[in-house]
Backbone as a chain_set.jsonl record, in Angstrom:
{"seq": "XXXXXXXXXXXXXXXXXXXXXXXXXXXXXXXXXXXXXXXXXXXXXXXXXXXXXXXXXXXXXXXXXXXXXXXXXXXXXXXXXXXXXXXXXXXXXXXXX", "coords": {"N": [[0.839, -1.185, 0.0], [0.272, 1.921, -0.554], [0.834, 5.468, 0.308], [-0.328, 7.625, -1.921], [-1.215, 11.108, -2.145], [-1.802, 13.817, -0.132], [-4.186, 15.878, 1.21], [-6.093, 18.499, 1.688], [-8.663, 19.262, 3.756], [-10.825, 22.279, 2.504], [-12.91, 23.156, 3.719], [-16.231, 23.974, 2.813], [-18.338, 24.562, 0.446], [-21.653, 25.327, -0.811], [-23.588, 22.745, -1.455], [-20.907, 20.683, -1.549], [-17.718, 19.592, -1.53], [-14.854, 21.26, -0.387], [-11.584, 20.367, -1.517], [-7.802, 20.628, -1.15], [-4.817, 19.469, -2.921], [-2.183, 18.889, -1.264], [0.582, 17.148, -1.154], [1.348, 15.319, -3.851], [1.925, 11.627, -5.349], [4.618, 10.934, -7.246], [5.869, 9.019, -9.598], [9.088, 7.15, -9.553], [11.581, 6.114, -11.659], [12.907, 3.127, -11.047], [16.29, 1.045, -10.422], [16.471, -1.686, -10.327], [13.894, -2.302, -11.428], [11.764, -2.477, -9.909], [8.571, -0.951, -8.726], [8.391, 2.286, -7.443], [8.623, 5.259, -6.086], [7.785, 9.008, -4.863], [6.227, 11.127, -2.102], [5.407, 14.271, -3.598], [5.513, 17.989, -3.391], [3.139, 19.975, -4.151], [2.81, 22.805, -4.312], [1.622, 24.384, -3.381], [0.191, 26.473, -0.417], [-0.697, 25.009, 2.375], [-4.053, 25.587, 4.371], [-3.545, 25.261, 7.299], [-1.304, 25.999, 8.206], [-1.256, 28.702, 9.619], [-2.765, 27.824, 11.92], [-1.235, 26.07, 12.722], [1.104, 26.992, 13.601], [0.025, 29.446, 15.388], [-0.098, 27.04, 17.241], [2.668, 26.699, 18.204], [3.779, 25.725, 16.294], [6.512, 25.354, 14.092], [6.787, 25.007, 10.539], [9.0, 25.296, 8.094], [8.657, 26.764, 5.497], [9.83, 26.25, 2.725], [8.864, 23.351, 2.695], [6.574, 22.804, 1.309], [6.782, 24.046, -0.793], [6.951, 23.756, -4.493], [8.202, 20.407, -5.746], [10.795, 20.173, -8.313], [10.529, 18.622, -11.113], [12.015, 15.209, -12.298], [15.095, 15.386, -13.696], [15.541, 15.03, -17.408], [17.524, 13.767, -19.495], [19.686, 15.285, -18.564], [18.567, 17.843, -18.451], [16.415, 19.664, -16.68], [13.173, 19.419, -16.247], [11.673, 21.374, -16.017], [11.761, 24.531, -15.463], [11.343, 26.875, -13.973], [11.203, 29.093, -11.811], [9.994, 29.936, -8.49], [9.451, 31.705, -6.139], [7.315, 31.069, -3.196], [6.195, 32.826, -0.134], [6.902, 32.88, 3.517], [5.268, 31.373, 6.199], [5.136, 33.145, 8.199], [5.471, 35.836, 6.952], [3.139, 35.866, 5.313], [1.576, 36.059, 7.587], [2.438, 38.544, 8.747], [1.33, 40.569, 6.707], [-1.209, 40.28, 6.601], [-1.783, 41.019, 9.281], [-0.584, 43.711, 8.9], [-2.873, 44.631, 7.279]], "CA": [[0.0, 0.0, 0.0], [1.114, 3.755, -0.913], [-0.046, 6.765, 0.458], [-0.826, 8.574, -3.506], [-2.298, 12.507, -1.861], [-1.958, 14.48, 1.182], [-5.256, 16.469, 0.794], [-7.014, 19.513, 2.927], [-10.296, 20.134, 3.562], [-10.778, 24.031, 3.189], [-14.157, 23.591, 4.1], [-17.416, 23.401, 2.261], [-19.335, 25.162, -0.85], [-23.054, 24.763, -0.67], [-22.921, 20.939, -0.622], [-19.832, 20.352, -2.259], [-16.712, 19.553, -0.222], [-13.779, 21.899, -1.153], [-10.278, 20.305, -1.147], [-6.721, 21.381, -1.755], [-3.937, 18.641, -2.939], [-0.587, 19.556, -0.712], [1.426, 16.995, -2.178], [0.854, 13.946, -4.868], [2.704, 10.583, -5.659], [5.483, 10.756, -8.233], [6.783, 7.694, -9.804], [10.324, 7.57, -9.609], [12.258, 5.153, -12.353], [14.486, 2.402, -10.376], [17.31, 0.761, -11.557], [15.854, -2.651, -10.762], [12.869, -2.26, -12.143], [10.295, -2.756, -9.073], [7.514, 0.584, -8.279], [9.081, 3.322, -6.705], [8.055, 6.625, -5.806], [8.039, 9.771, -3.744], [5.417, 12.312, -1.983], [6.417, 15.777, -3.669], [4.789, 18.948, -2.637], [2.542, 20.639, -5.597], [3.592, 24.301, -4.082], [0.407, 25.327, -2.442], [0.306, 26.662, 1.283], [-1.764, 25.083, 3.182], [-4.44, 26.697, 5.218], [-3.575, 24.865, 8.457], [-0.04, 26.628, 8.563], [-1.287, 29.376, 10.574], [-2.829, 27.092, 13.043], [0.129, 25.237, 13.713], [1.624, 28.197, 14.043], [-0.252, 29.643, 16.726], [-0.014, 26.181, 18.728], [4.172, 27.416, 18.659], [4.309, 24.353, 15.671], [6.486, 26.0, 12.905], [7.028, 24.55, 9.04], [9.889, 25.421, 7.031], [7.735, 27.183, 3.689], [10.381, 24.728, 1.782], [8.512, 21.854, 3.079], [5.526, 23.188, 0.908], [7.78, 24.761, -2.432], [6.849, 22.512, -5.551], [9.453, 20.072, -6.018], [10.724, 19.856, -9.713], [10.639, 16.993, -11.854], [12.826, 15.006, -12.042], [15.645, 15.772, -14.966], [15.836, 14.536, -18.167], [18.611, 13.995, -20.463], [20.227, 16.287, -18.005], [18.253, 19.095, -18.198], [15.943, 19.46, -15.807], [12.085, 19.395, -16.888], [11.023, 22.567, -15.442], [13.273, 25.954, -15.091], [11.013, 27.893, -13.795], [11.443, 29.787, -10.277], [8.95, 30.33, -7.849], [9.346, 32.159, -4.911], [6.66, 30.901, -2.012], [6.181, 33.225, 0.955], [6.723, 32.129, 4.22], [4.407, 31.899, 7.015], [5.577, 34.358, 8.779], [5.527, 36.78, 5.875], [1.833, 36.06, 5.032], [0.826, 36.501, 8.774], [2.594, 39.668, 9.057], [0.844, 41.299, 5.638], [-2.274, 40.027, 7.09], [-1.928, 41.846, 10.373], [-0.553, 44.954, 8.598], [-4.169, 45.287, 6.673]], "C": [[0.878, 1.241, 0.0], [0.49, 4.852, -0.621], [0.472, 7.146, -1.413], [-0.877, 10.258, -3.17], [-2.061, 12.238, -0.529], [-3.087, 15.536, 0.897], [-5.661, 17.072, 2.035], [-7.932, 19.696, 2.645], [-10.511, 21.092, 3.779], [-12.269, 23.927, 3.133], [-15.472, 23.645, 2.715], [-18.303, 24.536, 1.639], [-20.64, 25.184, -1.311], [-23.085, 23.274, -0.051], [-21.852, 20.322, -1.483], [-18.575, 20.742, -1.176], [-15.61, 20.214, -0.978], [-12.3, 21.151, -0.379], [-9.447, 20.308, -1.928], [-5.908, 20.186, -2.053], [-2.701, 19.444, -2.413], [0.396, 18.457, -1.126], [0.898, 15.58, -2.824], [2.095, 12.754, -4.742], [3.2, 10.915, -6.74], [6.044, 9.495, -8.373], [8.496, 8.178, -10.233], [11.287, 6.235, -10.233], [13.438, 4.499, -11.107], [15.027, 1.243, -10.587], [16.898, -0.831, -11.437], [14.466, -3.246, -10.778], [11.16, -2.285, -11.171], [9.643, -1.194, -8.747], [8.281, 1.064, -7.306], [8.662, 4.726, -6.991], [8.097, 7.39, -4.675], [6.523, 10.944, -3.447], [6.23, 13.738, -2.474], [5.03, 16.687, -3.354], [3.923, 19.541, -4.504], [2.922, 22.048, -4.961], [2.598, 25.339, -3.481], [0.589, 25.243, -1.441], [-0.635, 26.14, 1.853], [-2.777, 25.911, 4.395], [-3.869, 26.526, 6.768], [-2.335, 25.581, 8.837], [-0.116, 27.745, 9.63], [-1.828, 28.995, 11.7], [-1.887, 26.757, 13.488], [0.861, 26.155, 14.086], [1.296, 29.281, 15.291], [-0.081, 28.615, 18.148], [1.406, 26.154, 18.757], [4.76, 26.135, 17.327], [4.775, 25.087, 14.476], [7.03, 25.022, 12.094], [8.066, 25.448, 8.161], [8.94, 26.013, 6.125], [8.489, 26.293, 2.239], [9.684, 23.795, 1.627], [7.389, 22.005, 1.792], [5.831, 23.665, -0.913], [7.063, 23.256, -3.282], [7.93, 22.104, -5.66], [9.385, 19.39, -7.896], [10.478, 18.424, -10.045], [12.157, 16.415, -12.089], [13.934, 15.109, -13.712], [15.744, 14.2, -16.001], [17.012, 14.872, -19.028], [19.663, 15.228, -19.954], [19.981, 17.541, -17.332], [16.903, 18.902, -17.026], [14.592, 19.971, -16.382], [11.226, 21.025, -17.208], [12.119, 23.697, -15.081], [12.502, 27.33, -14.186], [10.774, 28.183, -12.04], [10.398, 30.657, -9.535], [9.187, 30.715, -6.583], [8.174, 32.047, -4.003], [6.916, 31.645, -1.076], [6.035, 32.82, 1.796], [5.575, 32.437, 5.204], [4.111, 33.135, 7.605], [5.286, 35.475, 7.952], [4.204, 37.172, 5.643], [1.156, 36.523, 6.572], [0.821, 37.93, 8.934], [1.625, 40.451, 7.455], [-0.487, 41.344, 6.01], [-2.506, 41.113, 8.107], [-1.49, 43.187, 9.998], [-1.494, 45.745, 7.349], [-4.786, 46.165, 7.503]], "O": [[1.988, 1.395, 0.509], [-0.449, 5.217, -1.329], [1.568, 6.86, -1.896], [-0.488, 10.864, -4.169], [-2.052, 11.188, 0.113], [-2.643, 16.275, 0.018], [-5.652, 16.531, 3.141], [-8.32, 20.182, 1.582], [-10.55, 21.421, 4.965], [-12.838, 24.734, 2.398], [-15.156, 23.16, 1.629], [-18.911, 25.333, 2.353], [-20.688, 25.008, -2.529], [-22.825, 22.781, 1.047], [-22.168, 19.325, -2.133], [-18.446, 21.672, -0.379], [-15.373, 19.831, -2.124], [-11.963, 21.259, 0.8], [-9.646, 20.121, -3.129], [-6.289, 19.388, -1.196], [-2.263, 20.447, -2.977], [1.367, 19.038, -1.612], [0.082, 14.871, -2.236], [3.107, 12.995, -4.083], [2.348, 11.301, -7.54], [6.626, 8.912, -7.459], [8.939, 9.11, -10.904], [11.71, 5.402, -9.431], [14.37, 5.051, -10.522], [14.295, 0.324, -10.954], [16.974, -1.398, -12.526], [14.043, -4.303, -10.31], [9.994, -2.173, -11.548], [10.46, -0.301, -8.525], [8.791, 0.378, -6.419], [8.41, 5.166, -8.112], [8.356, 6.882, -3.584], [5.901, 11.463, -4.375], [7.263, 14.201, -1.991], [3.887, 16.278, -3.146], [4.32, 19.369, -5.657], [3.879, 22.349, -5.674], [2.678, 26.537, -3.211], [1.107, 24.209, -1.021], [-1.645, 26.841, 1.906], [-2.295, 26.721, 5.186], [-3.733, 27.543, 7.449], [-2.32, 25.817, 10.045], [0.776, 27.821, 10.475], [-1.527, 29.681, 12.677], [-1.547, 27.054, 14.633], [1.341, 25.995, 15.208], [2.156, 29.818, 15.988], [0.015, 28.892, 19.343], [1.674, 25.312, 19.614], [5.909, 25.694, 17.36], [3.909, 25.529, 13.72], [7.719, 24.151, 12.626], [7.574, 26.393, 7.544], [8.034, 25.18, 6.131], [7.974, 25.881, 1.2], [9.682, 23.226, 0.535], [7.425, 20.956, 1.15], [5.107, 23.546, -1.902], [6.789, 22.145, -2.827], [8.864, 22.904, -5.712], [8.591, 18.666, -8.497], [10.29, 17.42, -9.357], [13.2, 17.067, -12.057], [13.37, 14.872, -14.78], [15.901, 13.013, -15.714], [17.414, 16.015, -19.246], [20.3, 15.951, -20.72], [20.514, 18.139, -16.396], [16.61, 17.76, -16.67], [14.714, 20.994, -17.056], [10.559, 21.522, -18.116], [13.168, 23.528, -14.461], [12.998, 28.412, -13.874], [10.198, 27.417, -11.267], [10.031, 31.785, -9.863], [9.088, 29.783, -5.785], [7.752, 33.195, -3.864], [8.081, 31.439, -0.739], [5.051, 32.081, 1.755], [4.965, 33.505, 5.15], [3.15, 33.9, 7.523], [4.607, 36.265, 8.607], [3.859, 38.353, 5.678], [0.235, 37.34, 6.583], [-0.188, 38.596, 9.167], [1.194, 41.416, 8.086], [-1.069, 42.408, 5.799], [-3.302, 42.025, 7.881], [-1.968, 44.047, 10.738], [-1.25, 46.774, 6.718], [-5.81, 46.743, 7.14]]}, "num_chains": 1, "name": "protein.A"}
């Protein structure tokens, strides 16, 4: 068995359940040939971050960054650079509305 999805429930839309994917299953080629794979992050913040954060529980904003793909032929699938804000960052912008 494989965890596949780490998934949040941000709560609920008439009657439709709204949730976020925080990270998915990647298959990951290995060299003798049996299933292999990793949880990577898709690059969304979860909402719960500022909870844990008030109960003194802090998260890296890394932990959360999309992680690339994995390279091909050297190059690497994806080039493109995303800066994620950290908790901290979004709390304080929040509180200086």
């Amino acid at each position: 068995r494989v965890v596949t999805s780490v998934t949040e429930l941000q709560g609920m839309e008439g009657d439709t359940i709204l949730l976020q994917e925080i990270f998915h299953y990647r298959n990951v080629p290995s060299r003798d040939g049996r299933p292999s794979g990793e949880l990577v992050a898709t690059g969304l913040r979860p909402k719960f971050i500022d909870k844990l954060n008030e109960m003194g529980i802090e998260l890296p904003a890394k932990v959360f960054h999309r992680t690339p793909a994995p390279a091909v032929d050297g190059r690497p699938k994806s080039t493109r650079q995303v800066r994620v804000p950290s908790a901290r960052e979004l709390a304080n912008a929040e509180r200086a509305k």
